[in-house]
């Protein structure tokens, strides 16, 4: 499949989330004839999906929720856009042969559809880090067998991709993922137990969905990104480092054996890395604001505080354990974040609940997708049971 041809045929999985909306902004702003949208997939918001499908002229709109199909068909009446719903319809949409697919369904729920897209060839832009965390090696095998090109759309991994010399991996000494530090970077430990959901959702730099924003506040997002980087790049885990960079303009750094460091910089806007994958191997013009380094004045970097933010250590431990441990980490974290947002556990309870689930379940083998999904389900049940116990009352 030609990577440079136009129009480039696209599918967007997770079209109504923050990444999906940013992707559709870029598609809508591109010159006419640049892209053709074959399918948009979302969870259950019929009105939002219909509006998005009309905006970009999608040929197919699919909801995961069967019950929302009548509302979707009503919202698309007269448009000529086909409407489908249900898990099988999502998989069928993901498997449509296209040139480029955005995988942005939040959480492990996006794993089956992302696998289906990986088997289809073309380019797979991955914004769903959980797919790489839970089944990274499996996803790579499927992609390689199909000739699918995997491109990271996460800002940090996209930065490393841009700065990495893939022709000479032995020349790479280390890679550095940067973290904004979230809203509680300077909070003393004794104050953190009183953190409320609205505090955690008030990110100082990025505008993201609720789950990812809380992950940024706990620094679990950076832990997941370390696991993701170990899957994506030919660098051992002990040479994948994290630095807190509050200004959030340096998104990733590659250091080479000669002492050179190449950093990718840009505004804290997800449209920049998405655009890089959307046009790759070319580049496309965007309307994103440009960095003004003179106005920025300075850039600061500091090591993460692993005592106040233990989630990063938990992620490294899960990576070292292997097997289904990263899947258990991710699933327990998804449950813990929702419990926090629902007011059922406190902020510090998020990492504590993940740690307890990892202790309870260990690192069972995960040789195939069925085993991964079983580990995911077991971790969710375990986390809910633990949260109902006296330790989290």
XYZ file of C-alpha atoms in Angstrom:
393
model
C 0.000 0.000 0.000
C 1.539 3.301 -1.095
C 2.316 5.565 1.852
C 2.446 8.790 -0.169
C -0.719 8.479 -2.216
C -3.592 10.926 -2.008
C -6.279 10.878 -1.023
C -5.191 8.901 2.034
C -8.033 6.667 3.235
C -8.563 6.795 6.997
C -10.327 5.190 9.944
C -10.501 6.788 13.405
C -11.106 4.490 16.379
C -12.212 6.596 19.357
C -13.489 9.468 17.233
C -15.328 11.366 19.985
C -12.514 11.375 22.568
C -9.918 14.112 22.893
C -7.453 12.405 20.521
C -10.182 11.580 18.029
C -11.452 15.149 18.027
C -7.940 16.507 17.496
C -7.459 14.081 14.598
C -10.720 15.183 13.004
C -9.695 18.836 13.395
C -6.589 18.126 11.311
C -8.581 16.211 8.703
C -11.157 18.987 8.405
C -8.453 21.664 8.062
C -6.530 19.826 5.323
C -6.955 20.822 1.666
C -9.901 19.105 -0.037
C -9.000 15.726 -1.467
C -6.183 15.071 1.010
C -8.098 12.511 3.078
C -11.103 10.227 2.682
C -12.643 9.008 5.941
C -13.864 5.442 5.615
C -15.032 4.894 9.187
C -15.411 6.604 12.536
C -15.840 4.498 15.685
C -16.973 5.663 19.134
C -18.443 4.184 22.293
C -21.985 5.396 22.857
C -22.421 9.103 22.084
C -24.624 8.997 18.993
C -25.019 12.764 18.611
C -21.302 13.474 18.846
C -20.388 10.689 16.439
C -23.012 11.749 13.925
C -21.813 15.346 14.033
C -18.211 14.221 13.538
C -19.158 11.915 10.661
C -21.072 14.697 8.898
C -18.214 17.139 9.438
C -15.597 15.000 7.670
C -17.898 13.146 5.275
C -17.268 9.691 6.740
C -18.700 6.738 4.863
C -19.429 4.677 7.988
C -20.150 5.555 11.641
C -20.032 2.808 14.271
C -20.912 2.786 17.973
C -19.817 0.062 20.381
C -23.123 0.351 22.249
C -25.863 -1.612 20.423
C -28.579 0.299 22.235
C -27.451 3.606 20.723
C -27.928 2.476 17.099
C -31.466 3.941 16.647
C -30.244 7.330 17.893
C -27.254 7.190 15.551
C -29.378 6.305 12.545
C -31.773 9.122 13.385
C -28.930 11.624 13.727
C -27.489 10.544 10.357
C -30.804 10.452 8.481
C -30.458 11.909 5.000
C -26.661 12.077 5.136
C -25.913 8.903 3.185
C -23.555 7.798 5.988
C -24.026 4.172 7.033
C -24.602 3.513 10.726
C -23.732 0.322 12.581
C -23.342 -0.669 16.243
C -22.078 -3.423 18.496
C -18.708 -5.047 19.248
C -18.629 -7.010 15.996
C -19.388 -3.885 13.998
C -16.468 -2.149 15.723
C -14.119 -4.988 14.767
C -15.408 -4.985 11.201
C -14.831 -1.238 10.913
C -11.317 -1.572 12.307
C -10.557 -4.285 9.742
C -11.551 -2.186 6.710
C -8.418 -1.903 4.509
C -7.273 1.723 4.726
C -4.019 3.647 4.432
C -4.047 5.006 7.991
C -5.858 4.209 11.229
C -5.905 6.169 14.474
C -6.168 3.831 17.482
C -7.516 6.064 20.241
C -10.119 3.987 22.075
C -9.351 4.600 25.742
C -8.113 1.732 27.900
C -7.842 -2.002 27.349
C -11.258 -1.908 25.677
C -9.442 -0.731 22.559
C -7.236 -3.813 22.314
C -9.397 -6.049 20.036
C -10.098 -3.249 17.544
C -6.461 -2.164 17.509
C -5.401 -5.749 16.827
C -7.885 -5.911 13.958
C -6.471 -2.702 12.504
C -2.894 -3.953 12.912
C -3.762 -6.975 10.777
C -4.930 -4.791 7.909
C -1.715 -3.234 6.638
C -1.122 0.475 6.087
C -0.182 2.773 8.965
C -1.471 2.332 12.515
C -1.115 5.471 14.637
C -1.282 4.401 18.275
C -2.585 6.826 20.868
C -3.958 4.044 23.072
C -0.921 3.265 25.213
C -2.765 0.473 26.994
C -2.616 -1.696 23.856
C 1.171 -1.632 23.923
C 1.244 -2.020 27.700
C -1.038 -5.071 27.703
C -0.033 -6.779 24.481
C 2.853 -4.907 22.906
C 4.840 -7.900 21.647
C 1.677 -9.497 20.269
C 0.662 -6.278 18.513
C 4.082 -5.970 16.922
C 3.946 -9.556 15.658
C 0.533 -9.003 14.080
C 1.687 -5.729 12.496
C 4.893 -7.227 11.125
C 3.014 -10.162 9.606
C 0.620 -7.783 7.853
C 3.230 -5.225 6.814
C 1.598 -2.608 9.025
C 3.695 0.383 10.070
C 3.251 1.261 13.764
C 3.638 4.966 14.550
C 3.367 6.338 18.097
C 0.995 9.278 18.490
C 1.683 9.830 22.196
C 3.598 13.101 22.356
C 6.569 11.575 24.200
C 6.937 8.487 22.032
C 6.369 10.438 18.864
C 9.184 12.741 20.009
C 11.513 9.781 20.480
C 10.468 8.393 17.091
C 11.399 11.690 15.447
C 14.770 11.957 17.209
C 15.810 8.288 17.006
C 18.293 7.046 14.414
C 16.579 3.786 13.561
C 19.385 2.776 11.196
C 21.895 2.550 14.064
C 20.143 1.440 17.256
C 23.459 0.510 18.877
C 24.413 4.189 18.836
C 21.582 5.064 21.257
C 22.762 5.363 24.850
C 19.437 6.251 26.485
C 16.083 7.828 25.846
C 14.341 10.326 28.105
C 10.592 10.721 28.405
C 9.514 14.027 29.862
C 6.622 14.575 32.268
C 4.890 17.813 33.157
C 4.654 16.667 36.763
C 0.898 17.253 36.806
C -0.959 19.580 39.158
C 0.622 18.223 42.369
C 4.295 18.385 41.474
C 5.048 20.731 44.393
C 2.473 19.485 46.895
C 3.838 18.088 50.181
C 3.012 14.461 50.894
C 0.797 15.278 53.876
C -1.482 17.372 51.672
C -1.966 14.776 48.945
C -4.483 12.564 50.726
C -6.959 15.458 50.624
C -6.772 15.805 46.835
C -10.229 15.904 45.269
C -11.187 14.726 41.755
C -11.669 18.313 40.600
C -8.129 19.094 41.762
C -6.691 16.159 39.813
C -8.607 17.112 36.672
C -7.137 20.614 36.671
C -3.986 19.913 34.659
C -1.677 22.937 34.400
C -0.664 22.341 30.768
C -2.516 19.656 28.819
C -6.236 19.301 28.067
C -7.094 15.607 28.047
C -9.802 13.146 29.004
C -10.522 12.484 32.676
C -8.735 9.139 32.941
C -5.530 10.322 31.265
C -5.569 13.539 33.301
C -5.742 11.609 36.578
C -2.957 9.316 35.313
C -0.858 12.417 34.759
C -1.577 13.565 38.310
C -0.432 10.208 39.773
C 2.376 9.861 37.172
C 0.967 6.462 36.225
C 0.802 7.765 32.675
C 4.576 8.042 32.687
C 4.892 4.529 34.077
C 2.688 3.206 31.289
C 4.791 5.169 28.813
C 7.996 3.536 30.078
C 6.442 0.135 29.356
C 5.280 1.393 25.977
C 8.740 2.730 25.134
C 10.325 -0.609 25.992
C 8.045 -2.180 23.386
C 8.502 0.459 20.706
C 12.207 1.219 20.805
C 15.390 -0.914 20.804
C 16.519 0.325 24.222
C 16.665 -1.766 27.444
C 14.286 -0.641 30.209
C 17.143 0.504 32.444
C 18.081 3.050 29.763
C 14.603 4.545 29.544
C 14.540 7.520 31.903
C 11.937 10.029 33.038
C 12.500 13.704 33.763
C 9.926 16.159 35.071
C 9.772 19.162 32.756
C 6.975 21.530 33.874
C 7.101 23.740 30.781
C 6.132 20.723 28.621
C 7.830 21.907 25.442
C 10.561 19.237 25.238
C 8.634 16.008 24.722
C 11.445 13.490 24.401
C 15.233 13.230 24.200
C 17.538 10.672 22.611
C 21.120 10.577 23.868
C 23.745 8.914 21.698
C 26.995 7.176 22.597
C 29.043 10.166 21.416
C 27.330 12.407 23.987
C 24.982 14.104 21.527
C 21.395 14.676 22.655
C 18.581 15.232 20.189
C 15.371 16.647 21.628
C 12.010 17.102 19.928
C 10.196 20.286 20.920
C 6.761 21.670 20.244
C 3.749 23.262 21.894
C 1.775 21.086 24.333
C -0.819 20.291 21.681
C -1.662 16.726 20.658
C -2.376 17.873 17.121
C 1.386 18.146 16.539
C 2.286 14.459 17.057
C -0.984 13.348 15.459
C -0.177 15.422 12.367
C 3.269 13.836 12.216
C 1.749 10.358 12.001
C -1.157 11.465 9.799
C 1.131 12.722 7.021
C 4.137 10.413 7.587
C 6.595 10.067 5.910
C 5.806 13.619 4.802
C 4.822 16.538 7.021
C 1.628 18.553 6.866
C 0.861 22.157 7.708
C -1.151 22.743 10.878
C -2.735 25.757 12.526
C -1.215 24.951 15.929
C 0.486 27.798 17.738
C 4.246 27.998 17.419
C 6.719 27.971 20.289
C 8.153 31.344 21.204
C 11.384 30.404 22.950
C 12.231 33.990 23.855
C 8.913 34.361 25.672
C 9.359 30.988 27.332
C 12.573 32.294 28.851
C 13.785 29.088 30.494
C 13.269 25.369 30.642
C 13.634 23.311 33.812
C 14.166 19.607 34.420
C 14.160 17.551 37.610
C 13.976 13.871 38.579
C 10.561 12.506 39.586
C 9.803 12.119 43.276
C 9.225 8.370 43.547
C 8.074 8.554 47.161
C 5.204 10.942 46.492
C 4.455 9.346 43.098
C 4.970 5.579 43.538
C 3.032 4.675 40.383
C 6.156 5.058 38.269
C 7.969 2.468 40.394
C 4.989 0.108 40.187
C 5.085 0.303 36.406
C 8.786 -0.490 36.278
C 8.233 -3.455 38.576
C 5.432 -4.753 36.346
C 7.648 -4.367 33.279
C 10.432 -6.324 34.978
C 8.010 -9.056 36.090
C 6.710 -9.544 32.556
C 3.896 -11.877 31.599
C 0.515 -10.376 32.396
C 1.849 -8.059 35.102
C 1.630 -4.942 32.888
C -1.945 -5.910 31.980
C -2.817 -6.271 35.671
C -1.171 -2.923 36.422
C -3.167 -1.209 33.708
C -6.522 -2.808 34.528
C -6.222 -2.215 38.263
C -5.275 1.377 37.561
C -8.318 1.908 35.335
C -10.541 0.630 38.147
C -8.725 2.687 40.782
C -8.974 5.910 38.768
C -12.716 5.446 38.314
C -13.160 4.710 42.018
C -11.278 7.906 42.812
C -13.401 9.921 40.383
C -16.503 8.412 42.004
C -15.288 9.448 45.462
C -14.896 5.873 46.722
C -11.132 5.951 47.376
C -8.757 8.830 48.002
C -5.987 9.984 45.677
C -3.214 8.027 47.403
C -5.456 4.988 47.263
C -5.013 4.775 43.478
C -1.396 3.588 43.608
C -2.062 1.592 46.785
C -4.887 -0.328 45.115
C -2.758 -1.058 42.035
C 0.069 -2.316 44.258
C -2.323 -4.571 46.170
C -3.715 -6.051 42.938
C -0.208 -6.749 41.640
C 0.704 -8.434 44.924
C -2.438 -10.557 44.815
C -2.205 -11.678 41.166
C 1.531 -11.750 40.407
C 2.675 -12.170 36.800
C 0.816 -15.041 35.111
C 1.730 -15.984 31.554
C -0.024 -14.111 28.727
C 0.773 -16.010 25.519
C -2.238 -14.838 23.509
C -5.013 -12.256 23.364
C -7.427 -14.507 25.270
C -4.985 -14.774 28.181
C -4.437 -11.007 28.155
C -8.175 -10.354 28.290
C -8.577 -12.923 31.089
C -5.821 -11.236 33.106
C -7.469 -7.869 32.495
C -10.820 -9.141 33.754
C -9.239 -10.825 36.794
C -7.393 -7.634 37.704
C -10.602 -5.608 37.528
C -12.466 -8.068 39.753
C -9.571 -8.166 42.199
C -9.237 -4.387 42.368
C -12.945 -3.954 43.038
C -12.873 -6.635 45.742
C -9.813 -5.079 47.398
C -11.371 -1.617 47.287
C -14.407 -2.942 49.147
C -12.193 -4.284 51.940
C -11.122 -2.640 55.204
C -7.831 -1.281 53.842
C -9.689 1.127 51.558
C -12.752 1.827 53.666
